[in-house]
XYZ file of N, CA and C in Angstrom:
570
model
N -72.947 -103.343 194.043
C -72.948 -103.764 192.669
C -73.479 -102.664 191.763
N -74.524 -102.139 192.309
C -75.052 -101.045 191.095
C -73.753 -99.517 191.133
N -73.273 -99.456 191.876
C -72.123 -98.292 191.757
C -71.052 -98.503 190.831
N -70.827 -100.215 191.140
C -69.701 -100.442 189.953
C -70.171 -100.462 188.603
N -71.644 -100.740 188.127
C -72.162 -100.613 186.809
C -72.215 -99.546 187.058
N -72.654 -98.562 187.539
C -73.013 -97.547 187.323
C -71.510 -96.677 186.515
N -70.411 -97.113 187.645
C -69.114 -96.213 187.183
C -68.891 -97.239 185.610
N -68.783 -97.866 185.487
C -68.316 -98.791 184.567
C -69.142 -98.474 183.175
N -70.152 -97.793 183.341
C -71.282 -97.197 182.230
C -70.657 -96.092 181.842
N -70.697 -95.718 182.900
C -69.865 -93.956 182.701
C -68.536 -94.494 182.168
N -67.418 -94.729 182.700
C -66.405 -95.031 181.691
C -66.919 -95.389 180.193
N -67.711 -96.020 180.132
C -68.139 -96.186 178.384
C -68.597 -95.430 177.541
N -69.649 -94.959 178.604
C -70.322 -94.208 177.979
C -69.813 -92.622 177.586
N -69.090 -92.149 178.062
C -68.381 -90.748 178.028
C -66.714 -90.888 177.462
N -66.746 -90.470 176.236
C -65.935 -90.011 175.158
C -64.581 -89.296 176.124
N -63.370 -89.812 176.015
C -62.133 -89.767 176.211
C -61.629 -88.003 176.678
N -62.060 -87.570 175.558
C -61.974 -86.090 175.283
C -63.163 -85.438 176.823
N -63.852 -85.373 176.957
C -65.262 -84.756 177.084
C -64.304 -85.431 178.970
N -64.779 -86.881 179.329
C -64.232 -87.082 180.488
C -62.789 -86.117 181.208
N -61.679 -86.104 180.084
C -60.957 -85.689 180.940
C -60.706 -84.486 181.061
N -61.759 -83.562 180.336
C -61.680 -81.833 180.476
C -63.034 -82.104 181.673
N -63.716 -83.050 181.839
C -64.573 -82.509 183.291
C -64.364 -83.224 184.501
N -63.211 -84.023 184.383
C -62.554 -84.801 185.461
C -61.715 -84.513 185.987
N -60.948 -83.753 185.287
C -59.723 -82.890 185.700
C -60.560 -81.484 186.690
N -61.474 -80.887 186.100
C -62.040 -80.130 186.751
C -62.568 -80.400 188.001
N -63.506 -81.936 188.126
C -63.997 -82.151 189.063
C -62.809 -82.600 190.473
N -61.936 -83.109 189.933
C -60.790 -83.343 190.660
C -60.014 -82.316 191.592
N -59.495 -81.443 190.724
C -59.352 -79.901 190.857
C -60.295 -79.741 192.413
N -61.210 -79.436 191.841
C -62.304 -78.929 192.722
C -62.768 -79.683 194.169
N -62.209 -81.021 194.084
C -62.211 -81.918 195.356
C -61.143 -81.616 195.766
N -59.919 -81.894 195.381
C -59.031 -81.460 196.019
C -58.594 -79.986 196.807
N -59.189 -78.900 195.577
C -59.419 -77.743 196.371
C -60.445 -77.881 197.951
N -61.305 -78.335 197.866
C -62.402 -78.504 199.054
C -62.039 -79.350 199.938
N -61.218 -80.551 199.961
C -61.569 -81.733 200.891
C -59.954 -81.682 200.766
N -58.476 -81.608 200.203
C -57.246 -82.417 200.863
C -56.796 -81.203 200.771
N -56.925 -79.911 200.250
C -55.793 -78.996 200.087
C -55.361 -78.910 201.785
N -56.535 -78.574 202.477
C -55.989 -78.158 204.267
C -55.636 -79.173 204.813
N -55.082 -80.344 204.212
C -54.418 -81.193 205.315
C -52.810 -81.648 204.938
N -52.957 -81.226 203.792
C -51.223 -81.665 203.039
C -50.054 -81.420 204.133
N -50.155 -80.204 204.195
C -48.892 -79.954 204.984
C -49.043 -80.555 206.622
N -49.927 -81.584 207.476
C -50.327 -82.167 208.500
C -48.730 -82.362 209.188
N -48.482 -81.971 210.391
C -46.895 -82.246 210.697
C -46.686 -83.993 210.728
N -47.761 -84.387 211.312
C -47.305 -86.030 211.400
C -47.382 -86.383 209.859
N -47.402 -86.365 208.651
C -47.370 -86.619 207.568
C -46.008 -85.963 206.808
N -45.929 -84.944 207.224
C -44.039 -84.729 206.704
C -43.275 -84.882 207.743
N -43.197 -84.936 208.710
C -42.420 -85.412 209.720
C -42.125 -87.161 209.435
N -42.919 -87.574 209.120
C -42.946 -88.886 208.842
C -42.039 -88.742 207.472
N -42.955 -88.485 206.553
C -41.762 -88.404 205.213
C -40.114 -87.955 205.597
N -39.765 -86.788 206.141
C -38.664 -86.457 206.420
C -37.791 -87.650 207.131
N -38.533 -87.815 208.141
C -37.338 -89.259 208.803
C -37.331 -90.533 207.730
N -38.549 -90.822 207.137
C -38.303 -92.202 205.794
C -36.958 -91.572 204.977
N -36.836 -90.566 204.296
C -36.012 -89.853 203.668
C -34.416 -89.731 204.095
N -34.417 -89.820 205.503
C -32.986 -90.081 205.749
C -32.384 -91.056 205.244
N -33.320 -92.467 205.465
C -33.080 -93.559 205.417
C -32.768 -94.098 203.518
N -34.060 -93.978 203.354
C -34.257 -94.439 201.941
C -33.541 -93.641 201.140
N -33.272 -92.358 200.988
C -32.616 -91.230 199.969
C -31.115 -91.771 199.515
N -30.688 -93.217 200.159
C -29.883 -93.910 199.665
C -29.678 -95.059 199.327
N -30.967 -95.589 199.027
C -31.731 -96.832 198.665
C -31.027 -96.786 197.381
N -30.652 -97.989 196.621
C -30.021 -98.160 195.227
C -31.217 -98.774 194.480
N -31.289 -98.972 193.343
C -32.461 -99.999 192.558
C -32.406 -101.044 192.920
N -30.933 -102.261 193.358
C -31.804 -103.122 193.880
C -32.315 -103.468 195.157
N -31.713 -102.335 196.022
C -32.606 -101.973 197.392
C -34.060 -102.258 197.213
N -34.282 -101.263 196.585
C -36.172 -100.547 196.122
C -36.745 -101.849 195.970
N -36.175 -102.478 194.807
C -36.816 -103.500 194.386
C -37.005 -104.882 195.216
N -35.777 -105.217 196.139
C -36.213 -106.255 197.126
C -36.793 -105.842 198.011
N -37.308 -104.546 198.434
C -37.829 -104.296 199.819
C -39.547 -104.502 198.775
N -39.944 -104.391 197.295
C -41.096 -104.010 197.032
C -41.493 -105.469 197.018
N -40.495 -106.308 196.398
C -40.474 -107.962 196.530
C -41.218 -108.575 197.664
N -40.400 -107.975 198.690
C -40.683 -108.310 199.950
C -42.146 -108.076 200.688
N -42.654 -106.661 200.155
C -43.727 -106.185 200.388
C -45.455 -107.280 199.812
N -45.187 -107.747 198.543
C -45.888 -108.192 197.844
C -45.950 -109.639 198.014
N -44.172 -110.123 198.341
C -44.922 -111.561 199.091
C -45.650 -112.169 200.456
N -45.672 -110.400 201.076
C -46.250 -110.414 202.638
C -47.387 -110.277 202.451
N -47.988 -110.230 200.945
C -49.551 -109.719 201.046
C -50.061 -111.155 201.759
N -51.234 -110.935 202.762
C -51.721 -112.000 203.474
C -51.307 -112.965 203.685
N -49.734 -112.781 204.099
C -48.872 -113.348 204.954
C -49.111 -113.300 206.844
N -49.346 -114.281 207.528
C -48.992 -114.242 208.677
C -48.187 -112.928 209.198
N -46.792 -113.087 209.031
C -46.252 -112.200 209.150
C -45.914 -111.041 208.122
N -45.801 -109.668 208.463
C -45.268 -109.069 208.012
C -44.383 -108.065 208.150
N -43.417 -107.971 208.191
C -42.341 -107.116 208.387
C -42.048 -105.936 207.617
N -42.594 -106.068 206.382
C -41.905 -104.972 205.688
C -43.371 -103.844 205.583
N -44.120 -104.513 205.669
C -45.837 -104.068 205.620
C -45.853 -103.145 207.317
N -45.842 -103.758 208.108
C -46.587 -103.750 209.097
C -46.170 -102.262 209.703
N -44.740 -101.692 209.395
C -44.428 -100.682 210.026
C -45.359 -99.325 208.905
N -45.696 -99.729 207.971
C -46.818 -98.633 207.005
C -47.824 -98.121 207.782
N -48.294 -99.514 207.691
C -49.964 -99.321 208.102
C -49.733 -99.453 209.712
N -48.864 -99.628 210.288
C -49.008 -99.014 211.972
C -48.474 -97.641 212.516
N -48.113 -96.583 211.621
C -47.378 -95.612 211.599
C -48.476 -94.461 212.023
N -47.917 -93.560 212.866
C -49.080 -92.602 213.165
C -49.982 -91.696 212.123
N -48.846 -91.410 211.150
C -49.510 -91.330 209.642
C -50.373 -91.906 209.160
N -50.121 -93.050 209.319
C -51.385 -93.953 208.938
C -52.698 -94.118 209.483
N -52.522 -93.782 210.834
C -54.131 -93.304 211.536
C -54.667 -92.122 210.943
N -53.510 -91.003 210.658
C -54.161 -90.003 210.051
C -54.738 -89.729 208.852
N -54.347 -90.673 208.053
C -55.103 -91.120 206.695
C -56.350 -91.550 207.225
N -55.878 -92.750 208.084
C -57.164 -93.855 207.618
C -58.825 -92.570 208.634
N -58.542 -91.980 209.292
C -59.397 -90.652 209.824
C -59.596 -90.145 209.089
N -59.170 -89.521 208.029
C -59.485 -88.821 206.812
C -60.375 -89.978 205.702
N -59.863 -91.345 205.367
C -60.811 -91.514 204.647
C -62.088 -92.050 205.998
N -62.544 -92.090 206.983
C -63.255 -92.566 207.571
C -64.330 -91.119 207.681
N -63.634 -90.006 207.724
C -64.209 -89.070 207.866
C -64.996 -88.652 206.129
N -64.808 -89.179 205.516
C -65.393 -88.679 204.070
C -66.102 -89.245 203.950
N -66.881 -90.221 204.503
C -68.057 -90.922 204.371
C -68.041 -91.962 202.972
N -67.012 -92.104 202.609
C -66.909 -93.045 201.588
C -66.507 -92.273 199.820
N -66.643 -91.054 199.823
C -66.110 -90.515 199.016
C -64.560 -91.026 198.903
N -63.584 -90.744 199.677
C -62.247 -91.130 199.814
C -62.168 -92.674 199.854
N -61.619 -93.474 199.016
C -61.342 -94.745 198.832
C -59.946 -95.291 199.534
N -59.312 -94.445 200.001
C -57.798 -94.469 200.078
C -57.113 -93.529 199.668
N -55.981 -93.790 200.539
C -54.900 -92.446 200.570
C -53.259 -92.979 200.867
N -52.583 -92.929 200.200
C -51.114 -93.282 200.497
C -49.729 -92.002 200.509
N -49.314 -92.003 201.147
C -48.052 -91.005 201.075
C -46.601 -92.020 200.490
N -45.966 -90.755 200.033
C -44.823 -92.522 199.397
C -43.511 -91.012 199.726
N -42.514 -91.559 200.281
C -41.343 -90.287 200.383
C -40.416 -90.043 198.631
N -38.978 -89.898 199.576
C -38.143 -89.595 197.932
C -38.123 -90.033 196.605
N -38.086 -91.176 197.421
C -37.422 -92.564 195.716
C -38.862 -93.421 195.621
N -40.134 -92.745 195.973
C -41.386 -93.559 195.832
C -41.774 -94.703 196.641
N -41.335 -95.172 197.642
C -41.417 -95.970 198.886
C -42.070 -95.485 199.598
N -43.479 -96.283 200.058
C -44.753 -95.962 201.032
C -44.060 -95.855 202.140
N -44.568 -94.544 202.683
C -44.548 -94.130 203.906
C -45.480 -94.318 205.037
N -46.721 -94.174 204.176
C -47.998 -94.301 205.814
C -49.055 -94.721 204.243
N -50.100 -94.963 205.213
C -51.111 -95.785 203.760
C -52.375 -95.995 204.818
N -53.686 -95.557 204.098
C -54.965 -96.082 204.514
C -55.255 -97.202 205.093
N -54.849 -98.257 204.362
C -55.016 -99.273 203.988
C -54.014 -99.751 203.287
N -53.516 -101.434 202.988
C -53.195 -102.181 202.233
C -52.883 -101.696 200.397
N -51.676 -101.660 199.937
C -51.510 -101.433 198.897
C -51.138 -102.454 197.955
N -51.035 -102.565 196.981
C -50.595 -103.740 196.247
C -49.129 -104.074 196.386
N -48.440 -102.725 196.420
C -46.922 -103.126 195.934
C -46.369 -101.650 197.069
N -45.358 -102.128 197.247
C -44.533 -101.040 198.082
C -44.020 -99.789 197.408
N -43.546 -99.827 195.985
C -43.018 -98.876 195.365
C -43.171 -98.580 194.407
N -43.686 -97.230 194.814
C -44.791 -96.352 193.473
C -43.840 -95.606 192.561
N -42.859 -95.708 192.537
C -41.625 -95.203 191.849
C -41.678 -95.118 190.591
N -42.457 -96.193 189.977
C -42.498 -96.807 188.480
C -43.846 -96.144 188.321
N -44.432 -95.502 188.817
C -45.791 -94.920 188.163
C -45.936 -93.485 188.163
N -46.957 -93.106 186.937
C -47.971 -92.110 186.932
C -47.806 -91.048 188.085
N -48.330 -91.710 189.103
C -48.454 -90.893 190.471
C -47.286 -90.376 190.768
N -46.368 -90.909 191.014
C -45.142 -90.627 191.855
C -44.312 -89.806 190.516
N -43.904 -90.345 189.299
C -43.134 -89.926 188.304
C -43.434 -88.313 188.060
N -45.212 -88.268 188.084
C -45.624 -87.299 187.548
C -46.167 -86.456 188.434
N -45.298 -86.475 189.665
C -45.377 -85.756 190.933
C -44.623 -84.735 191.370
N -44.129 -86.131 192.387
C -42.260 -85.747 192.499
C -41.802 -85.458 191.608
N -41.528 -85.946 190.296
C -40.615 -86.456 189.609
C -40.691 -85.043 188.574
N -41.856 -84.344 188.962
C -42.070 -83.253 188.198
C -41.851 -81.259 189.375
N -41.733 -81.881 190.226
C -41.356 -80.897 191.011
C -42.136 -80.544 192.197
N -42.188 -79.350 192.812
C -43.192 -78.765 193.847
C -44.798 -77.927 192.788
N -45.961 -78.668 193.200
C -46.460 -78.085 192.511
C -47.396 -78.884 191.483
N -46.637 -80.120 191.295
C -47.800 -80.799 190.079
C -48.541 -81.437 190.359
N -48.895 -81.942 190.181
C -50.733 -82.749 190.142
C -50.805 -83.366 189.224
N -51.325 -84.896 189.088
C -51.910 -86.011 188.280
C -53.010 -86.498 189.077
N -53.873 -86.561 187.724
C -55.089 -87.016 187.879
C -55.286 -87.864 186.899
N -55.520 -89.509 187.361
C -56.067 -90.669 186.482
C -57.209 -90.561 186.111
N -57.294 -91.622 185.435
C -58.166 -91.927 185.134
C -59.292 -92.884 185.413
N -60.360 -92.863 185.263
C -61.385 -93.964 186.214
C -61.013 -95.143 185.961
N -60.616 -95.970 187.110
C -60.055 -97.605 186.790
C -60.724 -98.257 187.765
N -60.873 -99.426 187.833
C -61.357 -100.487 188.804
C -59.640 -100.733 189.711
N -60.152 -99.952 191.269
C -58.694 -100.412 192.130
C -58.802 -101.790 192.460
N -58.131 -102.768 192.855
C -57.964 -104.182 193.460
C -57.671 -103.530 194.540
N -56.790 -102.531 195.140
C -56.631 -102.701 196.488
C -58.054 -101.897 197.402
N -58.766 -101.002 196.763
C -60.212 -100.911 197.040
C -61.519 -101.219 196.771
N -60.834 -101.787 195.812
C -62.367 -102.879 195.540
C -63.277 -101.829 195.368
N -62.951 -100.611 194.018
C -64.146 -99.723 193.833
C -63.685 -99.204 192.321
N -64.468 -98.456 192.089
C -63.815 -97.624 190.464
C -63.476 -96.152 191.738
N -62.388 -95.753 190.764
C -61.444 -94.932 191.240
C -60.874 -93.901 190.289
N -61.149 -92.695 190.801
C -59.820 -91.960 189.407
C -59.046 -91.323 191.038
N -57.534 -91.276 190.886
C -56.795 -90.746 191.782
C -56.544 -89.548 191.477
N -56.145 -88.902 192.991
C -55.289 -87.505 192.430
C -54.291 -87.510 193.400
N -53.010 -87.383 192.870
C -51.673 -87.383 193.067
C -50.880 -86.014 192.381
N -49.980 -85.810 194.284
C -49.531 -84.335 194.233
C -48.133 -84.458 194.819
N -47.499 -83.284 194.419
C -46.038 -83.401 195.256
C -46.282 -82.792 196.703
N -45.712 -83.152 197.666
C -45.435 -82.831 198.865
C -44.081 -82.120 199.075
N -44.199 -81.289 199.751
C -43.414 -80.121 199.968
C -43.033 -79.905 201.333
N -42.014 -79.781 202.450
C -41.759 -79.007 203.352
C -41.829 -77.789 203.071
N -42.931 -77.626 204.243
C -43.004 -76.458 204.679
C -42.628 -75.111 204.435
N -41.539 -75.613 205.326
C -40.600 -74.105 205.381
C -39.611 -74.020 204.285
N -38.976 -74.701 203.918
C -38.273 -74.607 202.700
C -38.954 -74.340 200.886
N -40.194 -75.531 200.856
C -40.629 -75.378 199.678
C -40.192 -76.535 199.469
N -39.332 -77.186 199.228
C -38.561 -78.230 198.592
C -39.382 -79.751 198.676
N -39.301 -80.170 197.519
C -40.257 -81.076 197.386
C -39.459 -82.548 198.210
N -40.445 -83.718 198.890
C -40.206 -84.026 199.718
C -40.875 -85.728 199.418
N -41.788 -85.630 199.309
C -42.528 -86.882 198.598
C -43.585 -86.656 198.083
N -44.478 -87.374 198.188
C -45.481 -87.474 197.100
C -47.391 -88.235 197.900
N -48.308 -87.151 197.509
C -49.659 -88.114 197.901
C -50.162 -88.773 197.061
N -51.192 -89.718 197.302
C -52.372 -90.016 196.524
C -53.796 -90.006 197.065
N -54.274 -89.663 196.454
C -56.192 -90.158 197.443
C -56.939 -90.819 196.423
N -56.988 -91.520 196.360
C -58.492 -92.227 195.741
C -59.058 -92.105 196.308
N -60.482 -91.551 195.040
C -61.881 -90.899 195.277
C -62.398 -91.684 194.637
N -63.954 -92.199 194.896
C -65.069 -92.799 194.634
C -65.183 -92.440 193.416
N -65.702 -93.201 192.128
C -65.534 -92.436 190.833
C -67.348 -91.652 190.373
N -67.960 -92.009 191.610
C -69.291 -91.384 192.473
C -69.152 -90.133 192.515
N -68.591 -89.668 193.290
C -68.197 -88.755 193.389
C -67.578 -87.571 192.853
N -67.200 -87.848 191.378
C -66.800 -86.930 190.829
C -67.996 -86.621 189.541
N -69.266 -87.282 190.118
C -69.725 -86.764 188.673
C -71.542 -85.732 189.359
């Protein structure tokens, strides 16, 4: 409880301007230290690359009933459209990475071409990040960009959060491929 007042002060208390010239920095600077050496991980584009066969011909209302589908499985008995995410070897390799940060890392999701989760920490709200921030202003911007939110209260981590979201790239080509995210503790960046 006192972390979420605590972040929730700081959002108030710090002027729009002032936050996002030292958030962007602090972001920057985590990401330089803690995700730059794992991006290119082979089980994490190997994974993207085979989603990509598949999905890279997904239509809109593909996307949209598989995200349908995703969201009415939340704490569903079964799940089918969920279950192959979060059981994916990718997905151990996240959820090791945020286990290994000691709580700095809140979560981490990979999403391939058309913004469809690939491997995930944990539980996400919705299957397809297509329609957002992250992914638009990722992918959608080439090899190379970076978005960084802003401090929000996540529901699917139950913490204050500012993300940083990047394009993913093969390797050997360069060519952009999908897209990360990590939520970071909003602790942590100050």
């Amino acid at each position: 409880m006192t972390r979420l007042l605590f972040a929730a002060g700081l959002v108030l208390a710090t002027s729009p301007a002032a936050w996002a010239v030292g958030a962007s920095s602090a972001m920057q600077a985590f990401f330089d230290a803690n995700i730059s050496g794992w991006i290119d991980e082979p089980v994490l584009i190997d994974a993207i690359v085979l989603q990509n066969e598949t999905t890279a011909r997904y239509d809109g209302p593909t996307i949209e009933a598989m995200d349908k589908a995703w969201r009415d499985e939340l704490g569903a008995p079964a799940s089918p459209t969920i279950d192959p995410v979060l059981t994916h070897p990718a997905s151990d390799f996240l959820r090791a990475r945020v286990a290994a940060s000691g709580g700095t890392v809140t979560e981490i999701f990979v999403m391939d071409s058309v913004g469809l989760n690939v491997a995930s920490s944990g539980m996400t709200s919705d299957y397809w990040q297509g329609d957002e921030e992250k992914f638009s202003q990722t992918f959608g911007e080439g090899a190379g960009a970076m978005h960084f939110s802003e401090i929000e209260f996540d529901e699917s981590s139950q913490t204050y959060q500012a993300q940083i979201s990047f394009t993913l790239t093969d390797p050997e080509s360069g060519a952009p491929i999908g897209a990360m995210t990590v939520g970071i503790d909003a602790e942590a960046l100050m």
